[in-house]
XYZ file of C-alpha atoms in Angstrom:
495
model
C 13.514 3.519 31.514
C 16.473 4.958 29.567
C 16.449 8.255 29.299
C 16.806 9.652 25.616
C 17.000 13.329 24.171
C 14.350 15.291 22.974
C 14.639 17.649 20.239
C 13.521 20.941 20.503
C 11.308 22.311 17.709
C 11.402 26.247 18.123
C 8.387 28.113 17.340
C 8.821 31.255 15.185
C 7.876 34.768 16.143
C 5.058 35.785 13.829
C 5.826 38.245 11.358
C 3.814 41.341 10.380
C 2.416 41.068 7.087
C 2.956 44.544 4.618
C -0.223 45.675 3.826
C -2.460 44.743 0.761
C -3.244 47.020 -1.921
C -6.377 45.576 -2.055
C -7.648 46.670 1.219
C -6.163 50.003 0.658
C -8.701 50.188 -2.014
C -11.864 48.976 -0.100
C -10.502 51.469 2.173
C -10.566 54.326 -0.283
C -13.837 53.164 -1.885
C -15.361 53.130 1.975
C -14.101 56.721 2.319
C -15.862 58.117 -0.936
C -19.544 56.144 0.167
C -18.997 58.181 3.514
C -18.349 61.209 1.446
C -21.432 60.787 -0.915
C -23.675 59.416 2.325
C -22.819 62.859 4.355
C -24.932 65.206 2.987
C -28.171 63.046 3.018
C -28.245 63.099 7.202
C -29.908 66.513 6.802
C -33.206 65.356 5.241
C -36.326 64.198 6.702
C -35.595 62.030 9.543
C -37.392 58.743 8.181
C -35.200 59.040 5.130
C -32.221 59.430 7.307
C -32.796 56.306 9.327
C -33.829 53.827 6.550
C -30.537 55.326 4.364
C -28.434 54.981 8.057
C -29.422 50.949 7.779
C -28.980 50.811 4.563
C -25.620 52.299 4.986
C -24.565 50.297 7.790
C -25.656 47.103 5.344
C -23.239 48.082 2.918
C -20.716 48.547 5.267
C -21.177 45.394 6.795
C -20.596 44.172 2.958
C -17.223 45.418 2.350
C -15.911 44.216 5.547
C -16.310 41.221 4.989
C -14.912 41.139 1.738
C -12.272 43.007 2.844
C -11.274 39.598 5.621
C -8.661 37.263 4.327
C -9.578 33.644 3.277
C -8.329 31.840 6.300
C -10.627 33.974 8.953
C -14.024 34.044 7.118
C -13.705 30.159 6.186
C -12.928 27.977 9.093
C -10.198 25.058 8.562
C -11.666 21.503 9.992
C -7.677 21.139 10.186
C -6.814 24.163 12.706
C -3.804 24.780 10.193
C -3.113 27.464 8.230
C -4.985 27.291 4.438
C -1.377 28.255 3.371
C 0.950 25.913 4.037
C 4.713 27.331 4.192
C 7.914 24.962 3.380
C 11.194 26.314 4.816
C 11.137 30.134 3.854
C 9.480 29.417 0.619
C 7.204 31.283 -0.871
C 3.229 29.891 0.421
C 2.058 26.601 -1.585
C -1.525 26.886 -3.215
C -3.158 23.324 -2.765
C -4.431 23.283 -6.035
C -1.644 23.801 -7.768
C 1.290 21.888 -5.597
C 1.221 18.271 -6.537
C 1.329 17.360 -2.924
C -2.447 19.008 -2.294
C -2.111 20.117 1.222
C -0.454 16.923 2.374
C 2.626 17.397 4.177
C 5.150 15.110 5.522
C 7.360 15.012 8.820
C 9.918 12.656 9.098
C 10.922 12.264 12.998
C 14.409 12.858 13.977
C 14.872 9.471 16.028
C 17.493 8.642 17.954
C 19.906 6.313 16.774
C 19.306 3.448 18.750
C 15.862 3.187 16.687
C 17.065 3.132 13.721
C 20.920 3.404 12.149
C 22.847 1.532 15.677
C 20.238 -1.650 14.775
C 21.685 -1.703 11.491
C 25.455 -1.037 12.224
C 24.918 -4.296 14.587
C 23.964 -6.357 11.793
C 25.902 -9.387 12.274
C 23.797 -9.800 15.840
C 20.640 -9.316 14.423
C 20.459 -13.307 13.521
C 21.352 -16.285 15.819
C 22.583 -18.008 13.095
C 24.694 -15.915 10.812
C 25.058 -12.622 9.785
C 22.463 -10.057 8.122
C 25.157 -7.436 6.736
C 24.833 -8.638 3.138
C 20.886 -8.514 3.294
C 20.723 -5.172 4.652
C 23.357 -3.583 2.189
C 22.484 -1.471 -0.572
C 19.858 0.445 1.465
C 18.469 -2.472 2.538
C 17.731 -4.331 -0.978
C 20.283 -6.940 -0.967
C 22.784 -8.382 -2.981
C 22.825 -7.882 -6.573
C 21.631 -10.897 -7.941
C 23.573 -13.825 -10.129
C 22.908 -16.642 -11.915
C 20.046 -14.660 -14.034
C 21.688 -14.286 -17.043
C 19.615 -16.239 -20.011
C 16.522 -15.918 -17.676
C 15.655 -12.725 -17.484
C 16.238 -9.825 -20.400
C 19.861 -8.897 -20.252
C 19.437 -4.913 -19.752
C 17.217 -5.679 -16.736
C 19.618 -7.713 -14.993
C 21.026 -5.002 -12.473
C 17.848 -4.378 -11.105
C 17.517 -7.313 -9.684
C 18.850 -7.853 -6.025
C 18.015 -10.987 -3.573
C 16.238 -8.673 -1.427
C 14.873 -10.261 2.087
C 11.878 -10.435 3.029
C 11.922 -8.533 5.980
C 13.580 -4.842 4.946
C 10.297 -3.168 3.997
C 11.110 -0.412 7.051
C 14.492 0.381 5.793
C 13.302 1.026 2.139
C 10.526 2.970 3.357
C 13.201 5.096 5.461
C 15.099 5.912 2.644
C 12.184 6.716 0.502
C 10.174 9.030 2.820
C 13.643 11.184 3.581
C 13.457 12.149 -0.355
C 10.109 12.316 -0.806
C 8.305 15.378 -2.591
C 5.993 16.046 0.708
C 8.065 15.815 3.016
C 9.128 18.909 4.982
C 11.677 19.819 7.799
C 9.098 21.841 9.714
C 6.492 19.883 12.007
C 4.417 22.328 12.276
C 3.665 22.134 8.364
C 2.482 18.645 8.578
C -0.364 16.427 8.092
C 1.124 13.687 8.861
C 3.773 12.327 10.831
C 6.557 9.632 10.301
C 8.651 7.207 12.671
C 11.303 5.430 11.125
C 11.670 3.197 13.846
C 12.799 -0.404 12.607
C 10.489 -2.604 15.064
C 10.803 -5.321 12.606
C 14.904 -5.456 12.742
C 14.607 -4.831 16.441
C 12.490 -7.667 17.889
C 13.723 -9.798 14.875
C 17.194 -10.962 16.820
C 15.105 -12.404 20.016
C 12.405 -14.678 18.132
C 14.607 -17.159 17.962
C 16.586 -17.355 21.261
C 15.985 -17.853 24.939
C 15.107 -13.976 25.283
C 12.963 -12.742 27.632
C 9.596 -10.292 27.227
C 11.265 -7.705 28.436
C 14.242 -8.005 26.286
C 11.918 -8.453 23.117
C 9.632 -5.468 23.891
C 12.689 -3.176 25.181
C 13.382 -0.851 21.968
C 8.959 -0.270 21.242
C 8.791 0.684 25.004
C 11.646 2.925 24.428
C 10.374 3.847 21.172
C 6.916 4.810 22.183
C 8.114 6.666 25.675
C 9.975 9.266 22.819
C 7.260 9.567 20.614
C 4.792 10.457 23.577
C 6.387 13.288 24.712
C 6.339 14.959 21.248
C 4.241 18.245 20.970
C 2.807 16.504 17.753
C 1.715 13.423 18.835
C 0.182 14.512 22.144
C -1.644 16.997 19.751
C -3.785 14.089 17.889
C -3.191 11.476 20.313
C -1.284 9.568 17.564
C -3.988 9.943 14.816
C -1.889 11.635 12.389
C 1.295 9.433 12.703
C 2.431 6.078 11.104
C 5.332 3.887 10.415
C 6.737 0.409 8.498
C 6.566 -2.632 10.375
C 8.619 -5.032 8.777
C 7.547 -8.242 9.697
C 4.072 -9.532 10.299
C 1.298 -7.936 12.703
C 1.480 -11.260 14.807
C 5.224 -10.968 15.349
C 3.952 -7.960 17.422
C 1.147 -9.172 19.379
C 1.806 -11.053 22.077
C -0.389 -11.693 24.831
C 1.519 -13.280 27.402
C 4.840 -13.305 28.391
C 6.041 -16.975 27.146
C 3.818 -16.462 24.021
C 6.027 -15.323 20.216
C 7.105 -11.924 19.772
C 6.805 -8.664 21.254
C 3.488 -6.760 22.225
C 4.788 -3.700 20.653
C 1.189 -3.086 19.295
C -0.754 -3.869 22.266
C 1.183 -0.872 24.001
C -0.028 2.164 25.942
C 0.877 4.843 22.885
C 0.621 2.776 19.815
C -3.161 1.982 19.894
C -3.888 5.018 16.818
C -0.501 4.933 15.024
C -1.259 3.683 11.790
C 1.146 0.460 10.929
C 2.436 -0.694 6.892
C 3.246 -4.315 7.463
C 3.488 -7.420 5.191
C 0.578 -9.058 6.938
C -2.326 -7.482 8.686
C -4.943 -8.157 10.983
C -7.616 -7.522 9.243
C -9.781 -6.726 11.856
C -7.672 -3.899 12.982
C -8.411 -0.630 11.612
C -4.731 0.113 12.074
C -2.753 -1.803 10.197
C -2.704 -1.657 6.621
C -1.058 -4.659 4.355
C 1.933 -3.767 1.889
C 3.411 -6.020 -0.602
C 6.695 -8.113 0.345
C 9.483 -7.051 -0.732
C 10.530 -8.995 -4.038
C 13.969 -8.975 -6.080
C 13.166 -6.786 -8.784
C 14.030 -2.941 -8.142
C 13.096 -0.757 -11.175
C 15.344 1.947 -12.084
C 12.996 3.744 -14.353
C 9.612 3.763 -15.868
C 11.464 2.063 -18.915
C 12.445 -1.232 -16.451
C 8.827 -1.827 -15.926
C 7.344 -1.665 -19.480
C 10.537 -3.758 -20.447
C 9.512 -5.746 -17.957
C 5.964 -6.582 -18.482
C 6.454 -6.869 -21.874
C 9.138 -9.649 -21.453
C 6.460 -11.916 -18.867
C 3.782 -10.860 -21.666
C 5.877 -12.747 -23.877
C 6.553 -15.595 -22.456
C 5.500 -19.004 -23.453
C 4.686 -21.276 -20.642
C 5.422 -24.954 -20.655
C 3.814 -25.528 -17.339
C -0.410 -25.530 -16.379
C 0.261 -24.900 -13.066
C 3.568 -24.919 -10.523
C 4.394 -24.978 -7.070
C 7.487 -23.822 -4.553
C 7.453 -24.797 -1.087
C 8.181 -27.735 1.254
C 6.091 -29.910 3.172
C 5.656 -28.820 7.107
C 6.284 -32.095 8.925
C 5.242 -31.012 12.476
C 1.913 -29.775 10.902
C -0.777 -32.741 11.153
C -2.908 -32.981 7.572
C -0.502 -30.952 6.231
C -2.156 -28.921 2.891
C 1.115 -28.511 1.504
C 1.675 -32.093 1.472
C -1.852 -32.770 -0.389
C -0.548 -29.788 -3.298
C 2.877 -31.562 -3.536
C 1.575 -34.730 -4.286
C -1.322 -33.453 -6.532
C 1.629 -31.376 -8.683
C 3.626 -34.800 -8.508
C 1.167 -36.400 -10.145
C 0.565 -35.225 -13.824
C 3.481 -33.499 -15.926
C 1.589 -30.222 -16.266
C 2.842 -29.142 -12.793
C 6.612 -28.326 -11.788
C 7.856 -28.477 -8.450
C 10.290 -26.577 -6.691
C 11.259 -27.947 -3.374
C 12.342 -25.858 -1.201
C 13.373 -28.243 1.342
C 16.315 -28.898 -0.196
C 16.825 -25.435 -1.146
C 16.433 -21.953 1.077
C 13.532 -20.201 -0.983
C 12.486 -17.282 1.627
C 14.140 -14.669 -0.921
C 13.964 -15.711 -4.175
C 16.510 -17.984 -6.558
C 16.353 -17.905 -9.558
C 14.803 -21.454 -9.621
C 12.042 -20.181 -8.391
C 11.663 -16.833 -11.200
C 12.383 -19.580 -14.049
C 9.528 -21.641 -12.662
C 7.042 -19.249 -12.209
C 8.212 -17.890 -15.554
C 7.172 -20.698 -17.409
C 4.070 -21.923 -15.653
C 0.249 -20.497 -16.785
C -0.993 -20.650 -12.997
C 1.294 -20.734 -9.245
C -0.237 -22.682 -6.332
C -0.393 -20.358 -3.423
C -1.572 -21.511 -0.060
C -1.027 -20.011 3.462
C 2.821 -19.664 4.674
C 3.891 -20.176 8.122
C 1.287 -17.252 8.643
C -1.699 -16.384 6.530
C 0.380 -15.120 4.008
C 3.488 -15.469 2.346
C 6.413 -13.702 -0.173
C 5.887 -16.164 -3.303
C 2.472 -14.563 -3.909
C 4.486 -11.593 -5.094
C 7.422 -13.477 -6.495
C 4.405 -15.438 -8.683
C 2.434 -12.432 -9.961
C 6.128 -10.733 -10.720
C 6.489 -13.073 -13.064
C 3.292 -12.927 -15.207
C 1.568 -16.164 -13.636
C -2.055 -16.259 -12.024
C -1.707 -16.849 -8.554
C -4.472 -20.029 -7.039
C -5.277 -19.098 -3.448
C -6.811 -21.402 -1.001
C -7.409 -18.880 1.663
C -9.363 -15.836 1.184
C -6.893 -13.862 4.061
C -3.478 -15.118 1.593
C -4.280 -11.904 -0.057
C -8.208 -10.673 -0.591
C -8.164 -9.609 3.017
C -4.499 -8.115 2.800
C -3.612 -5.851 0.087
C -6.750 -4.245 -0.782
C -4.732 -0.783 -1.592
C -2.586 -3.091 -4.359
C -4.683 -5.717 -6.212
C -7.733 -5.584 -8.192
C -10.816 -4.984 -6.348
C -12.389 -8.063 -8.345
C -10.118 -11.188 -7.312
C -11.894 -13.112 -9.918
C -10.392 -10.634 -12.429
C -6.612 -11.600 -11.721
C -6.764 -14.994 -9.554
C -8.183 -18.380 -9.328
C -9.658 -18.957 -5.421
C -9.855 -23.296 -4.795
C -11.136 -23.820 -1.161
C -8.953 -25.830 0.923
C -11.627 -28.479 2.059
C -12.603 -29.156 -1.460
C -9.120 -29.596 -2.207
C -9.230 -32.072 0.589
C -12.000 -33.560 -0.314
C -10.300 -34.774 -3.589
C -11.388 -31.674 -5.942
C -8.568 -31.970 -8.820
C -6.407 -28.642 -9.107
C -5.440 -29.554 -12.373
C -9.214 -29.884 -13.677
C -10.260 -26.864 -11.989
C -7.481 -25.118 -13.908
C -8.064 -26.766 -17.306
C -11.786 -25.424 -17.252
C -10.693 -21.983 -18.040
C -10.197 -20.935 -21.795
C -7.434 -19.456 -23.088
C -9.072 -16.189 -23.747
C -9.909 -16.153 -20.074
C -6.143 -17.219 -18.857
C -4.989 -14.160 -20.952
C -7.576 -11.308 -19.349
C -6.459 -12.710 -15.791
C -2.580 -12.351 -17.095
C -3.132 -9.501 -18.566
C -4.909 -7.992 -15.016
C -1.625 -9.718 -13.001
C 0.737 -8.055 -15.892
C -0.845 -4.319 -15.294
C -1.067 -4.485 -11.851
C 3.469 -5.221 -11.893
C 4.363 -1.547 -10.931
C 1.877 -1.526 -7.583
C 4.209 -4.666 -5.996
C 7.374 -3.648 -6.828
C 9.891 -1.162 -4.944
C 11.498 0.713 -6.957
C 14.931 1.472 -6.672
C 15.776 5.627 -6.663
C 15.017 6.941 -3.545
C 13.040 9.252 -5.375
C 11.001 6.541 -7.091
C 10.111 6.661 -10.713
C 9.795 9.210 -13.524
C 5.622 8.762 -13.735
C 4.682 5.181 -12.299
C 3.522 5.035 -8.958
C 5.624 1.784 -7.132
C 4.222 0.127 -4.280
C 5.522 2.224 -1.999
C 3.772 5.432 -3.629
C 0.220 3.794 -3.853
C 1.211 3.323 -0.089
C 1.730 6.497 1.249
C -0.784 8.074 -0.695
C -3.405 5.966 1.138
C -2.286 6.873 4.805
C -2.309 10.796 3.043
C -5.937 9.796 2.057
C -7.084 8.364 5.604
C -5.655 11.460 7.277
C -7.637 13.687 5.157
C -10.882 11.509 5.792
C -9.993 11.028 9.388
C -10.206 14.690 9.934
C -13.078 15.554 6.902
C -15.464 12.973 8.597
C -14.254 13.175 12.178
C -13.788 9.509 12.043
C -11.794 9.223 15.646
C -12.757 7.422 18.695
């Protein structure tokens, strides 16, 4: 195994603290209850035991009092109840906007991280990935969006791929408000290792398991020899995969992908990927990545009030291609369905690459009441986001496309914002456009207006320091792995 360095986190030598006023006067008030007590021990001997015990009581009293915070209460945490950043003075918790939530962002070595993307034009067999991984990882600024989209909103828009979610993470976590330089500050731990990049250039070439599972074996020998992680056994720590969960869970050796999460090491990392297994406590679904990159609270209001606006030719639309190799095909039976009245438009992305957006695809889903969304290659798939971007109701045929996902970023009600059409009815001849004419236009506007204020909790903004008050996708994010830590260790939920 290759060997890699290890940084050395030095402990401090503790300091002696001056002393407090305070006690200096529960030490003075001690000394004048001595001096009042003294006299009594010559009267009657009854009298001078029960005042003795009643003495010692009062002691006992101030004594107490006189302990500091962090000794008389214990912390379920074994940390400090005052957390210190740098040499700062100590943070209160209930005043700090962080809480006690603290943030370490590993130190990995390159080959993890920033050597994957300096190889960027072999991270594809095909061509090069340079241009999708520039500007910290969104993309491209976009063209061809003028007259589509408002004119002052134009530059936030980037054709951003699909697959960059632990690059923008990265860059976000290195700026962000909790984070500090000390580990032994933190609640919770950070690895900025880019699995998805990594295994990414072997999926589709003759490469072998060891070759795809090389930089997580690597990756994981590291993190296990960290003071930190062999403290909670991984509880505490987390990172972005950028691809989905099945990409990393290979069983056998000939099988897809790498078996970075069946690994000795990575079994109570908690994992931010675009698809989860939702039967694995573990990994948590984010949104995918879309082209819009707010640059300020002002972007998104602009923004939602512009898809508010629109008016919408279309009932319903529809962007995808058939799968040929797939017998019974479902996207074949929504194809022809949409082909069949004029209140559907079709964008066919087999004659067109539609994995990160054109702007065929925005103008469609800009104009249409409703967007069809079944399963991807996988359960789920990027236009879900690219649909509800653009003010339309999304139609899902599978509960997992998103009800099973994203339960940190949609509405807890999916009847509030969504339209959910079984796939056997569909292929037992139910009519999509019927289904979709029932509801009223009262209704149709409550589930647009749910999919319009939900806009800021699927989008990535683009400061690395995020927005001036609304929370971004990747804030309601972190926040819930800051959450689970704190319940983790509140309700000693660890196995």
């Amino acid at each position: 195994m290759l060997s890699l360095p290890i940084p050395n986190h030095a402990s401090s030598e503790p300091q002696k603290k001056p002393k407090n006023p305070a006690l200096l006067e529960r030490k003075n008030s001690l000394n004048s209850l001595n001096s009042v007590l003294q006299p009594i021990h010559h009267a009657h001997p009854r009298t001078c035991l029960l005042l003795t015990i009643l003495s010692l009581q009062i002691l006992l009293v101030f004594t107490l009092r006189s302990l500091p915070l962090s000794l008389s209460l214990p912390n379920p945490l074994g940390r400090q109840a005052n957390i210190h950043v740098g040499n700062s003075t100590p943070v209160d918790p209930t005043q700090d906007p962080c809480g006690s939530d603290r943030i370490f962002v590993y130190q990995l070595p390159a080959a993890f991280n920033s050597e994957i993307l300096a190889n960027c034009d072999d991270l594809n067999p095909w061509s090069s990935r340079c241009d999708a991984l520039a500007n910290d990882g969104f993309g491209r600024s976009a063209t061809g969006l003028a007259g589509i989209v408002p004119e002052g909103l134009v530059p936030a828009w980037y054709w951003t791929d699909q697959f960059v979610s632990e690059i923008v993470f990265h860059n976000r976590l290195l700026k962000h408000k909790c984070r500090v330089l000390e580990p032994e500050s933190a609640t919770a731990f950070y690895i900025p290792f880019y699995a998805g990049l990594a295994v990414g250039k072997h999926l589709w070439s003759n490469s072998s398991a060891r070759e795809r599972d090389r930089h997580c074996e690597m990756m994981l020998g590291w993190i296990q020899d960290q003071p930190y992680y062999k403290r909670s056994n991984g509880w505490d720590h987390f990172l972005t995969m950028g691809r989905i969960t099945w990409d990393f869970r290979r069983s056998k050796d000939h099988d897809w992908g790498s078996r970075c999460i069946y690994m000795s090491g990575m079994r109570n990392i908690t994992r931010l990927l675009i698809e989860r297994n939702p039967w694995d406590y573990f990994d948590v679904g984010v949104p995918y990545p879309t082209g819009f990159h707010p640059r300020s609270d002002s972007d998104v209001i602009e923004w939602q009030r512009f898809v508010r606006e629109r008016n919408r030719a279309s009932l319903f639309s529809f962007a995808g291609a058939t799968r040929g190799a797939v017998r019974n095909d479902f996207r074949g039976l929504l194809l022809r369905q949409c082909n069949e009245t004029d209140t559907c438009t079709v964008v066919n992305c087999a004659k067109s690459r539609c994995s990160n957006g054109t702007s065929a695809i925005l103008e469609t889903f800009l104009g249409s009441e409703f967007c069809l969304q079944p399963r991807g290659d996988s359960f789920t798939r990027r236009s879900i986001f690219d649909c509800m971007l653009a003010g339309s109701i999304p139609v899902f045929f599978w509960r997992r496309t998103a009800y099973y996902q994203y339960e940190w970023f949609l509405p807890d009600k999916w009847e509030s914002y969504s339209v959910f059409i079984d796939r056997n009815a569909v292929k037992n001849g139910t009519s999509i456009k019927d289904v979709l004419e029932s509801y009223s236009k009262e209704e149709v506007r409550k589930m647009r207006e749910k999919v319009i204020d939900n806009i800021p909790k699927i989008v990535y903004a683009r400061p690395q320091e995020g927005l001036e008050t609304i929370k971004d996708a990747f804030d309601v994010a972190i926040e819930g792995v800051l959450r689970r830590f704190r319940e983790q260790e509140e309700w000693g939920f660890k196995w």
